[in-house]
Amino acid sequence: ELALRMETVNAKDLDRIFTETLSDDLPDKRRLLLLKDALEESKRFPELVRVCRILSSQDPNDADMGMALASALTLAGRYREAEDICQHWVSRISQEGAEPTDLLTFQVLQARNTLASGDAFAALDRFRRALALFPEDIPTRKEYAGLLLQVGLPDEALRQYAAIPQDLAVRMELVSIYSALEDFAAAENLIREMLQENPSDRGFQLKLAELLTWEKRYDESERIYREL
C-alpha cells in the first residue's frame, strides 16, 4: 500500500502511515525507507529526522543511513547535530580505513551543512579539504566551483572549471564566469562554439543576444531576437 500510494500520498495519509509505522516496536526497514522519501518530498523535516534516526539505530554500521541522518538534520536546520554526525563518521572511516568514497561523501555533507548554516566561506574551506584528498572527483569540484561563483570569486571558479571535462553544462557555466569577469569576447567566442555544435538551441541563441547587448552591439542582438 505504501509503495503504490507514495507518489500521490496526501498529508492525512502520510500522518497515518507515519503514526502506524513508528508505533511498531521494530518498524520494517523497507517501509521506513519509503516513508523517509515521502517525508523528504513533502518537506516534513522534523518527522524525517525521526525516521532517519530509527534507520540509523537499526544498523549503526551502515554509512548510508548515517548520510541520510546527517542530511535530514541539515534540512531540519539542526546544523550542530548534523556536524556531529558527519564528524563521527569522518573520524570512524579515517581510523578504520573504510570505503574512501564514504569519507568524501561525509566531507561534502559537512560542507553543505556549513553552507546551509550561513557560513559560505567556511563551506569553501571544507570543499578545499575534500578536494585535497580527492582531487579527481569531478562532481565535488563542480559543486565547489559553483559555490565560488555564488560568493563572487569568479577568477578562482574559472581555475576550477578549467580542470573539469568541458561538457555543455560546464561551458555554459564558463560563459557566466567570463561575463562576471566582463570578458565578453571570451564569453561570446565560447557561446558561438556551442552554437556551431547545437545551432538550433534557443537558450544558446538567447545567451549570445544577451552578450551582444552587454557589448552594446545592439543591431546584432536585435537581429537574433527578431529571428527567434
Coordinates of N, CA and C in Angstrom, one line a residue:
E1 N 0.8 -1.2 0.0 CA 0.0 0.0 0.0 C 0.9 1.3 0.0
L2 N 1.9 1.2 0.8 CA 2.8 2.4 0.9 C 3.5 2.7 -0.4
A3 N 4.0 1.6 -1.0 CA 4.8 1.8 -2.2 C 3.9 2.3 -3.4
L4 N 2.7 1.7 -3.4 CA 1.8 2.1 -4.5 C 1.3 3.5 -4.4
R5 N 1.1 4.0 -3.1 CA 0.4 5.3 -2.9 C 1.4 6.4 -2.6
M6 N 2.7 6.1 -2.5 CA 3.7 7.1 -2.1 C 3.7 8.3 -3.1
E7 N 3.5 8.0 -4.4 CA 3.6 9.0 -5.4 C 2.5 10.1 -5.2
T8 N 1.3 9.7 -4.7 CA 0.2 10.6 -4.6 C -0.3 10.8 -3.1
V9 N 0.5 10.3 -2.2 CA 0.0 10.4 -0.8 C -0.2 11.8 -0.3
N10 N -1.4 12.0 0.4 CA -1.7 13.3 0.9 C -1.3 13.4 2.3
A11 N -1.4 14.6 2.9 CA -0.9 14.9 4.2 C -1.6 14.0 5.2
K12 N -2.9 13.8 5.1 CA -3.6 13.0 6.1 C -3.1 11.5 6.0
D13 N -3.0 11.0 4.8 CA -2.5 9.6 4.7 C -1.1 9.5 5.2
L14 N -0.3 10.5 5.0 CA 1.1 10.5 5.4 C 1.2 10.5 6.9
D15 N 0.3 11.3 7.6 CA 0.2 11.3 9.0 C -0.1 9.9 9.5
R16 N -1.1 9.2 8.9 CA -1.5 7.9 9.3 C -0.4 6.9 9.2
I17 N 0.3 6.9 8.0 CA 1.4 6.0 7.7 C 2.5 6.2 8.7
F18 N 2.8 7.5 9.0 CA 3.9 7.8 9.9 C 3.6 7.2 11.3
T19 N 2.4 7.5 11.8 CA 2.0 7.0 13.1 C 2.0 5.5 13.2
E20 N 1.4 4.8 12.2 CA 1.4 3.4 12.2 C 2.8 2.8 12.2
T21 N 3.6 3.4 11.3 CA 5.0 2.8 11.2 C 5.8 2.9 12.5
L22 N 5.7 4.1 13.1 CA 6.5 4.3 14.3 C 5.9 3.7 15.5
S23 N 4.7 3.2 15.4 CA 4.0 2.5 16.6 C 4.6 1.1 16.8
D24 N 5.2 0.6 15.7 CA 5.8 -0.8 15.9 C 7.0 -0.7 16.7
D25 N 7.2 -1.8 17.5 CA 8.5 -1.9 18.3 C 9.7 -1.9 17.4
L26 N 9.6 -2.6 16.3 CA 10.7 -2.8 15.3 C 10.1 -2.5 13.9
P27 N 10.0 -1.2 13.5 CA 9.4 -0.9 12.2 C 10.2 -1.6 11.0
D28 N 9.4 -1.9 10.0 CA 10.0 -2.6 8.8 C 10.9 -1.6 8.1
K29 N 12.1 -2.0 7.8 CA 13.1 -1.1 7.1 C 12.6 -0.6 5.8
R30 N 12.1 -1.5 5.0 CA 11.6 -1.1 3.6 C 10.5 0.0 3.8
R31 N 9.6 -0.2 4.7 CA 8.6 0.8 5.0 C 9.2 2.1 5.4
L32 N 10.2 2.0 6.3 CA 10.8 3.3 6.8 C 11.5 4.0 5.6
L33 N 12.2 3.3 4.8 CA 12.8 3.9 3.6 C 11.9 4.6 2.7
L34 N 10.7 4.0 2.4 CA 9.7 4.6 1.6 C 9.1 5.9 2.3
L35 N 8.9 5.7 3.6 CA 8.4 6.8 4.4 C 9.4 8.0 4.4
K36 N 10.7 7.7 4.5 CA 11.7 8.7 4.5 C 11.7 9.5 3.2
D37 N 11.5 8.8 2.1 CA 11.5 9.5 0.8 C 10.2 10.4 0.7
A38 N 9.1 9.9 1.2 CA 7.9 10.7 1.2 C 7.9 11.9 2.1
L39 N 8.5 11.8 3.2 CA 8.7 12.9 4.1 C 9.6 14.0 3.6
E40 N 10.7 13.5 2.9 CA 11.6 14.5 2.3 C 10.9 15.2 1.2
E41 N 10.2 14.5 0.4 CA 9.5 15.1 -0.8 C 8.5 16.1 -0.3
S42 N 7.8 15.8 0.9 CA 6.8 16.7 1.4 C 7.4 17.8 2.3
K43 N 8.7 17.8 2.4 CA 9.5 18.8 3.2 C 9.0 18.8 4.7
R44 N 8.8 17.6 5.2 CA 8.4 17.4 6.6 C 9.7 17.0 7.4
F45 N 10.5 17.9 7.6 CA 11.9 17.6 8.0 C 12.0 17.1 9.5
P46 N 11.2 17.6 10.4 CA 11.3 17.0 11.8 C 10.9 15.6 11.8
E47 N 9.8 15.2 11.1 CA 9.5 13.7 11.1 C 10.6 13.0 10.3
L48 N 11.1 13.6 9.3 CA 12.2 12.9 8.5 C 13.4 12.6 9.4
V49 N 13.7 13.5 10.3 CA 14.8 13.2 11.3 C 14.5 12.0 12.1
R50 N 13.3 11.9 12.6 CA 12.9 10.8 13.5 C 13.0 9.5 12.8
V51 N 12.6 9.5 11.5 CA 12.6 8.2 10.7 C 14.1 7.9 10.5
C52 N 14.9 8.8 10.1 CA 16.3 8.6 9.8 C 17.1 8.1 11.1
R53 N 16.7 8.6 12.2 CA 17.3 8.2 13.5 C 17.0 6.7 13.7
I54 N 15.8 6.3 13.5 CA 15.4 4.9 13.6 C 16.2 4.0 12.7
L55 N 16.3 4.4 11.4 CA 17.0 3.7 10.4 C 18.5 3.5 10.8
S56 N 19.0 4.6 11.3 CA 20.4 4.6 11.7 C 20.7 3.7 13.0
S57 N 19.7 3.7 13.9 CA 19.8 2.9 15.1 C 19.7 1.4 14.8
Q58 N 18.9 1.1 13.7 CA 18.7 -0.3 13.4 C 20.0 -0.9 12.8
D59 N 20.8 -0.1 12.1 CA 22.0 -0.6 11.6 C 23.1 0.5 11.8
P60 N 23.7 0.7 13.0 CA 24.6 1.8 13.2 C 25.9 1.7 12.4
N61 N 26.1 0.6 11.7 CA 27.3 0.4 10.9 C 27.1 0.8 9.4
D62 N 25.9 1.1 9.1 CA 25.5 1.5 7.7 C 25.8 2.9 7.5
A63 N 26.8 3.2 6.7 CA 27.2 4.6 6.4 C 26.1 5.3 5.7
D64 N 25.4 4.6 4.8 CA 24.3 5.3 4.0 C 23.3 5.9 5.0
M65 N 22.9 5.1 6.0 CA 21.9 5.6 7.0 C 22.5 6.8 7.8
G66 N 23.8 6.8 8.0 CA 24.4 8.0 8.7 C 24.4 9.2 7.7
M67 N 24.6 9.0 6.5 CA 24.4 10.1 5.5 C 23.0 10.6 5.5
A68 N 22.0 9.7 5.5 CA 20.6 10.1 5.4 C 20.3 10.9 6.7
L69 N 20.8 10.5 7.8 CA 20.5 11.2 9.1 C 21.2 12.6 9.1
A70 N 22.4 12.7 8.6 CA 23.1 14.0 8.6 C 22.4 14.9 7.6
S71 N 21.9 14.4 6.5 CA 21.2 15.3 5.5 C 19.9 15.8 6.1
A72 N 19.2 14.9 6.8 CA 17.9 15.2 7.4 C 18.1 16.3 8.4
L73 N 19.1 16.2 9.2 CA 19.4 17.2 10.3 C 19.7 18.5 9.7
T74 N 20.4 18.5 8.6 CA 20.7 19.8 7.9 C 19.4 20.4 7.4
L75 N 18.6 19.6 6.7 CA 17.3 20.1 6.2 C 16.4 20.6 7.3
A76 N 16.5 20.0 8.5 CA 15.7 20.5 9.6 C 16.3 21.7 10.3
G77 N 17.5 22.2 9.8 CA 18.1 23.3 10.5 C 18.8 23.0 11.7
R78 N 19.1 21.7 12.0 CA 19.8 21.3 13.2 C 21.3 21.1 12.8
Y79 N 22.0 22.2 12.6 CA 23.3 22.1 12.0 C 24.3 21.6 12.9
R80 N 24.3 21.9 14.2 CA 25.2 21.3 15.1 C 25.2 19.8 15.2
E81 N 24.0 19.3 15.2 CA 23.8 17.8 15.3 C 24.3 17.2 14.0
A82 N 24.0 17.8 12.9 CA 24.5 17.3 11.6 C 26.0 17.3 11.5
E83 N 26.6 18.3 12.0 CA 28.0 18.4 12.1 C 28.6 17.2 13.0
D84 N 28.0 17.0 14.1 CA 28.4 15.9 15.0 C 28.4 14.6 14.3
I85 N 27.3 14.3 13.6 CA 27.1 13.0 12.9 C 28.2 12.9 11.8
C86 N 28.4 13.9 11.0 CA 29.4 13.8 10.0 C 30.8 13.6 10.6
Q87 N 31.1 14.4 11.6 CA 32.4 14.3 12.2 C 32.7 12.9 12.8
H88 N 31.6 12.3 13.4 CA 31.7 11.0 13.9 C 32.1 10.0 12.8
W89 N 31.4 10.1 11.7 CA 31.7 9.2 10.6 C 33.1 9.5 9.9
V90 N 33.4 10.7 9.8 CA 34.7 11.1 9.2 C 35.8 10.4 10.1
S91 N 35.7 10.6 11.4 CA 36.8 10.0 12.3 C 36.8 8.5 12.2
R92 N 35.6 7.9 12.2 CA 35.5 6.5 12.1 C 36.1 5.9 10.9
I93 N 35.7 6.5 9.7 CA 36.2 6.0 8.4 C 37.7 6.2 8.4
S94 N 38.2 7.3 8.8 CA 39.6 7.5 8.8 C 40.4 6.5 9.6
Q95 N 39.9 6.2 10.8 CA 40.5 5.2 11.7 C 40.4 3.8 11.2
E96 N 39.3 3.4 10.6 CA 39.1 2.1 10.2 C 39.5 1.8 8.7
G97 N 39.9 2.8 8.0 CA 40.3 2.7 6.6 C 39.2 2.1 5.8
A98 N 37.9 2.6 6.0 CA 36.8 2.1 5.3 C 36.7 2.7 3.9
E99 N 35.6 2.5 3.2 CA 35.4 2.9 1.9 C 35.7 4.4 1.7
P100 N 36.7 4.8 0.9 CA 37.1 6.2 0.8 C 36.0 7.1 0.2
T101 N 35.2 6.5 -0.7 CA 34.1 7.4 -1.2 C 33.1 7.8 -0.1
D102 N 33.0 7.0 0.9 CA 32.1 7.4 2.1 C 32.8 8.6 2.8
L103 N 34.1 8.5 2.9 CA 34.8 9.7 3.6 C 34.5 10.9 2.8
L104 N 34.6 10.9 1.5 CA 34.4 12.1 0.7 C 32.9 12.5 0.8
T105 N 32.0 11.6 0.8 CA 30.6 12.0 1.0 C 30.3 12.7 2.3
F106 N 30.8 12.2 3.4 CA 30.6 12.9 4.6 C 31.3 14.3 4.7
Q107 N 32.5 14.4 4.0 CA 33.1 15.7 4.0 C 32.3 16.7 3.2
V108 N 31.7 16.2 2.1 CA 30.8 17.1 1.3 C 29.6 17.5 2.1
L109 N 29.0 16.5 2.8 CA 27.8 16.8 3.6 C 28.2 17.8 4.7
Q110 N 29.4 17.7 5.3 CA 29.8 18.8 6.2 C 29.9 20.1 5.5
A111 N 30.4 20.2 4.3 CA 30.5 21.5 3.6 C 29.1 22.0 3.3
R112 N 28.2 21.2 2.9 CA 26.8 21.6 2.6 C 26.1 22.1 3.9
N113 N 26.4 21.4 5.0 CA 25.8 21.7 6.2 C 26.3 23.1 6.7
T114 N 27.6 23.3 6.5 CA 28.2 24.6 6.9 C 27.6 25.7 6.0
L115 N 27.4 25.5 4.8 CA 26.8 26.4 3.9 C 25.4 26.7 4.3
A116 N 24.6 25.7 4.6 CA 23.2 25.9 5.0 C 23.1 26.7 6.3
S117 N 24.1 26.6 7.1 CA 24.1 27.3 8.4 C 24.4 28.8 8.2
G118 N 24.9 29.2 7.0 CA 25.1 30.6 6.7 C 26.5 31.0 6.5
D119 N 27.5 30.1 6.6 CA 28.9 30.4 6.5 C 29.5 29.9 5.2
A120 N 29.3 30.7 4.2 CA 29.7 30.2 2.8 C 31.2 30.0 2.8
F121 N 32.0 30.9 3.4 CA 33.4 30.9 3.3 C 34.0 29.7 4.0
A122 N 33.4 29.3 5.2 CA 33.9 28.1 5.9 C 33.5 26.9 5.1
A123 N 32.4 26.9 4.3 CA 32.0 25.8 3.5 C 33.0 25.7 2.3
L124 N 33.5 26.8 1.8 CA 34.5 26.7 0.8 C 35.8 26.0 1.3
D125 N 36.1 26.4 2.5 CA 37.3 25.7 3.1 C 37.2 24.2 3.2
R126 N 35.9 23.8 3.6 CA 35.7 22.4 3.7 C 35.7 21.7 2.3
F127 N 35.2 22.3 1.3 CA 35.3 21.8 0.0 C 36.8 21.7 -0.4
R128 N 37.6 22.6 -0.1 CA 39.0 22.6 -0.4 C 39.7 21.4 0.2
R129 N 39.4 21.1 1.5 CA 39.9 20.0 2.2 C 39.5 18.7 1.5
A130 N 38.3 18.6 1.1 CA 37.8 17.4 0.5 C 38.5 17.1 -0.8
L131 N 38.7 18.2 -1.6 CA 39.4 18.1 -2.9 C 40.9 17.8 -2.7
A132 N 41.5 18.3 -1.6 CA 42.9 17.9 -1.4 C 43.1 16.4 -1.2
L133 N 42.1 15.8 -0.7 CA 42.2 14.3 -0.5 C 41.7 13.6 -1.8
F134 N 40.7 14.2 -2.5 CA 40.1 13.5 -3.7 C 40.1 14.5 -4.8
P135 N 41.3 14.8 -5.4 CA 41.4 15.9 -6.4 C 40.7 15.5 -7.7
E136 N 40.5 14.2 -8.0 CA 39.9 13.7 -9.2 C 38.4 13.7 -9.2
D137 N 37.8 14.0 -8.1 CA 36.3 13.9 -8.0 C 35.7 15.1 -8.7
I138 N 35.1 14.8 -9.9 CA 34.5 15.9 -10.7 C 33.3 16.5 -10.1
P139 N 32.3 15.7 -9.6 CA 31.1 16.3 -9.0 C 31.4 17.3 -7.9
T140 N 32.4 16.9 -7.0 CA 32.7 17.8 -5.9 C 33.4 19.0 -6.4
R141 N 34.3 18.9 -7.4 CA 34.9 20.1 -8.0 C 33.9 21.0 -8.6
K142 N 32.9 20.5 -9.3 CA 31.8 21.3 -9.9 C 31.1 22.0 -8.8
E143 N 30.7 21.3 -7.7 CA 30.0 22.0 -6.6 C 30.8 23.1 -6.0
Y144 N 32.1 22.8 -5.8 CA 33.0 23.8 -5.2 C 33.1 25.0 -6.2
A145 N 33.2 24.8 -7.5 CA 33.3 25.9 -8.4 C 32.0 26.7 -8.5
G146 N 30.9 26.0 -8.4 CA 29.6 26.7 -8.4 C 29.5 27.6 -7.2
L147 N 30.0 27.2 -6.0 CA 29.9 28.0 -4.8 C 30.9 29.2 -4.9
L148 N 32.0 29.0 -5.5 CA 33.0 30.1 -5.7 C 32.3 31.2 -6.5
L149 N 31.6 30.8 -7.6 CA 30.9 31.7 -8.4 C 29.8 32.4 -7.6
Q150 N 29.1 31.7 -6.8 CA 28.0 32.2 -6.0 C 28.5 33.3 -5.0
V151 N 29.7 33.1 -4.4 CA 30.1 34.1 -3.4 C 31.0 35.2 -4.0
G152 N 31.1 35.2 -5.4 CA 31.7 36.3 -6.0 C 33.2 36.1 -6.2
L153 N 33.7 34.9 -6.4 CA 35.1 34.6 -6.7 C 35.2 34.0 -8.1
P154 N 34.9 34.7 -9.1 CA 34.9 34.1 -10.5 C 36.3 33.7 -11.0
D155 N 37.3 34.4 -10.6 CA 38.7 34.0 -11.0 C 39.0 32.6 -10.5
E156 N 38.8 32.3 -9.3 CA 39.1 31.0 -8.7 C 38.1 30.0 -9.3
A157 N 36.9 30.4 -9.5 CA 35.9 29.4 -10.2 C 36.4 29.0 -11.6
L158 N 36.9 30.0 -12.3 CA 37.4 29.7 -13.6 C 38.6 28.7 -13.6
R159 N 39.5 28.8 -12.6 CA 40.6 27.9 -12.5 C 40.0 26.5 -12.2
Q160 N 39.0 26.4 -11.4 CA 38.4 25.1 -11.1 C 37.7 24.5 -12.3
Y161 N 37.0 25.3 -13.0 CA 36.3 24.8 -14.2 C 37.3 24.3 -15.3
A162 N 38.5 24.9 -15.3 CA 39.5 24.5 -16.3 C 39.9 23.1 -16.1
A163 N 39.7 22.6 -14.9 CA 40.2 21.2 -14.6 C 39.0 20.2 -14.7
I164 N 37.9 20.6 -15.2 CA 36.7 19.8 -15.4 C 36.5 19.5 -16.8
P165 N 36.1 18.2 -17.2 CA 35.7 17.9 -18.6 C 34.7 18.9 -19.1
Q166 N 35.0 19.4 -20.3 CA 34.2 20.6 -20.9 C 33.0 20.1 -21.6
D167 N 32.0 19.6 -20.9 CA 30.7 19.3 -21.5 C 29.9 20.6 -21.6
L168 N 28.7 20.5 -22.2 CA 27.9 21.7 -22.5 C 27.6 22.5 -21.2
A169 N 27.2 21.8 -20.2 CA 26.8 22.4 -18.9 C 28.0 23.2 -18.3
V170 N 29.2 22.6 -18.4 CA 30.4 23.3 -17.8 C 30.7 24.5 -18.7
R171 N 30.6 24.4 -20.0 CA 30.9 25.5 -20.8 C 29.9 26.7 -20.6
M172 N 28.7 26.3 -20.4 CA 27.7 27.4 -20.1 C 28.0 28.1 -18.8
E173 N 28.5 27.3 -17.8 CA 29.0 28.0 -16.6 C 30.2 28.9 -16.9
L174 N 31.1 28.4 -17.8 CA 32.2 29.3 -18.1 C 31.8 30.6 -18.8
V175 N 30.7 30.5 -19.6 CA 30.2 31.7 -20.2 C 29.8 32.7 -19.1
S176 N 29.1 32.2 -18.1 CA 28.7 33.0 -17.0 C 29.9 33.6 -16.2
I177 N 30.9 32.8 -16.1 CA 32.1 33.3 -15.4 C 32.8 34.4 -16.2
Y178 N 33.0 34.2 -17.5 CA 33.6 35.2 -18.3 C 32.8 36.5 -18.3
S179 N 31.5 36.3 -18.3 CA 30.6 37.5 -18.2 C 30.8 38.3 -16.9
A180 N 30.9 37.5 -15.8 CA 31.1 38.1 -14.5 C 32.4 38.9 -14.4
L181 N 33.4 38.4 -15.2 CA 34.7 39.0 -15.3 C 34.8 40.1 -16.3
E182 N 33.6 40.3 -17.0 CA 33.5 41.3 -18.1 C 34.4 41.0 -19.2
D183 N 34.7 39.7 -19.4 CA 35.5 39.3 -20.6 C 34.5 38.8 -21.6
F184 N 33.8 39.8 -22.2 CA 32.7 39.4 -23.1 C 33.1 38.8 -24.4
A185 N 34.3 39.1 -24.8 CA 34.9 38.5 -26.0 C 35.0 37.0 -25.8
A186 N 35.6 36.6 -24.7 CA 35.8 35.1 -24.4 C 34.4 34.5 -24.2
A187 N 33.5 35.1 -23.6 CA 32.2 34.5 -23.4 C 31.5 34.4 -24.8
E188 N 31.6 35.4 -25.6 CA 31.0 35.3 -27.0 C 31.6 34.2 -27.8
N189 N 32.9 34.1 -27.8 CA 33.6 33.0 -28.5 C 33.1 31.6 -28.1
L190 N 33.0 31.5 -26.8 CA 32.6 30.2 -26.3 C 31.1 29.8 -26.7
I191 N 30.3 30.8 -26.6 CA 28.9 30.6 -26.9 C 28.7 30.3 -28.4
R192 N 29.5 31.0 -29.2 CA 29.5 30.7 -30.6 C 30.0 29.3 -31.0
E193 N 31.0 28.8 -30.3 CA 31.4 27.4 -30.4 C 30.3 26.5 -30.1
M194 N 29.6 26.8 -29.0 CA 28.5 25.9 -28.6 C 27.4 25.9 -29.6
L195 N 27.1 27.1 -30.2 CA 26.1 27.2 -31.3 C 26.5 26.5 -32.6
Q196 N 27.8 26.4 -32.8 CA 28.2 25.6 -34.0 C 27.9 24.1 -33.8
E197 N 27.9 23.7 -32.6 CA 27.6 22.3 -32.3 C 26.1 22.1 -32.1
N198 N 25.4 23.1 -31.7 CA 24.0 23.0 -31.5 C 23.3 24.2 -32.0
P199 N 23.2 24.4 -33.3 CA 22.7 25.6 -34.0 C 21.3 26.0 -33.7
S200 N 20.5 25.0 -33.3 CA 19.0 25.3 -33.0 C 18.7 25.5 -31.6
D201 N 19.7 25.5 -30.7 CA 19.5 25.7 -29.3 C 19.1 27.1 -29.0
R202 N 17.8 27.3 -28.6 CA 17.3 28.7 -28.3 C 18.0 29.3 -27.1
G203 N 18.3 28.5 -26.1 CA 19.0 29.0 -24.9 C 20.3 29.6 -25.3
F204 N 21.1 28.9 -26.1 CA 22.4 29.4 -26.5 C 22.2 30.7 -27.4
Q205 N 21.2 30.7 -28.2 CA 21.0 31.9 -29.1 C 20.6 33.1 -28.2
L206 N 19.8 32.9 -27.2 CA 19.4 34.0 -26.3 C 20.6 34.5 -25.5
K207 N 21.4 33.6 -25.1 CA 22.6 34.0 -24.3 C 23.5 34.8 -25.2
L208 N 23.7 34.4 -26.5 CA 24.5 35.2 -27.4 C 23.9 36.6 -27.6
A209 N 22.6 36.7 -27.7 CA 22.0 38.0 -27.9 C 22.2 38.9 -26.6
E210 N 22.1 38.2 -25.5 CA 22.3 39.0 -24.2 C 23.8 39.5 -24.1
L211 N 24.7 38.7 -24.6 CA 26.1 39.1 -24.6 C 26.4 40.2 -25.5
L212 N 25.8 40.2 -26.7 CA 25.9 41.2 -27.7 C 25.3 42.6 -27.1
T213 N 24.2 42.4 -26.4 CA 23.7 43.6 -25.7 C 24.6 44.3 -24.7
W214 N 25.2 43.4 -23.9 CA 26.2 43.9 -23.0 C 27.4 44.6 -23.7
E215 N 27.7 44.1 -24.9 CA 28.8 44.7 -25.6 C 28.4 45.9 -26.4
K216 N 27.1 46.2 -26.3 CA 26.5 47.4 -26.9 C 26.5 47.2 -28.5
R217 N 26.4 46.0 -28.9 CA 26.2 45.7 -30.3 C 24.7 45.4 -30.6
Y218 N 24.0 46.5 -30.5 CA 22.5 46.4 -30.4 C 21.9 45.8 -31.6
D219 N 22.4 46.2 -32.8 CA 21.8 45.8 -34.1 C 21.9 44.3 -34.2
E220 N 23.1 43.7 -33.8 CA 23.3 42.3 -33.9 C 22.4 41.5 -32.9
S221 N 22.3 42.1 -31.7 CA 21.5 41.5 -30.7 C 20.0 41.5 -31.1
E222 N 19.5 42.7 -31.7 CA 18.1 42.8 -32.1 C 17.8 41.8 -33.2
R223 N 18.8 41.6 -34.1 CA 18.6 40.6 -35.2 C 18.3 39.2 -34.7
I224 N 19.1 38.8 -33.7 CA 18.8 37.5 -33.1 C 17.5 37.4 -32.4
Y225 N 17.1 38.4 -31.7 CA 15.8 38.4 -31.0 C 14.7 38.3 -32.0
R226 N 14.8 39.1 -33.2 CA 13.8 39.1 -34.2 C 13.7 37.7 -34.8
E227 N 14.8 37.1 -35.1 CA 14.8 35.7 -35.7 C 14.2 34.7 -34.8
L228 N 14.4 34.9 -33.5 CA 13.8 34.0 -32.5 C 12.3 34.2 -32.4

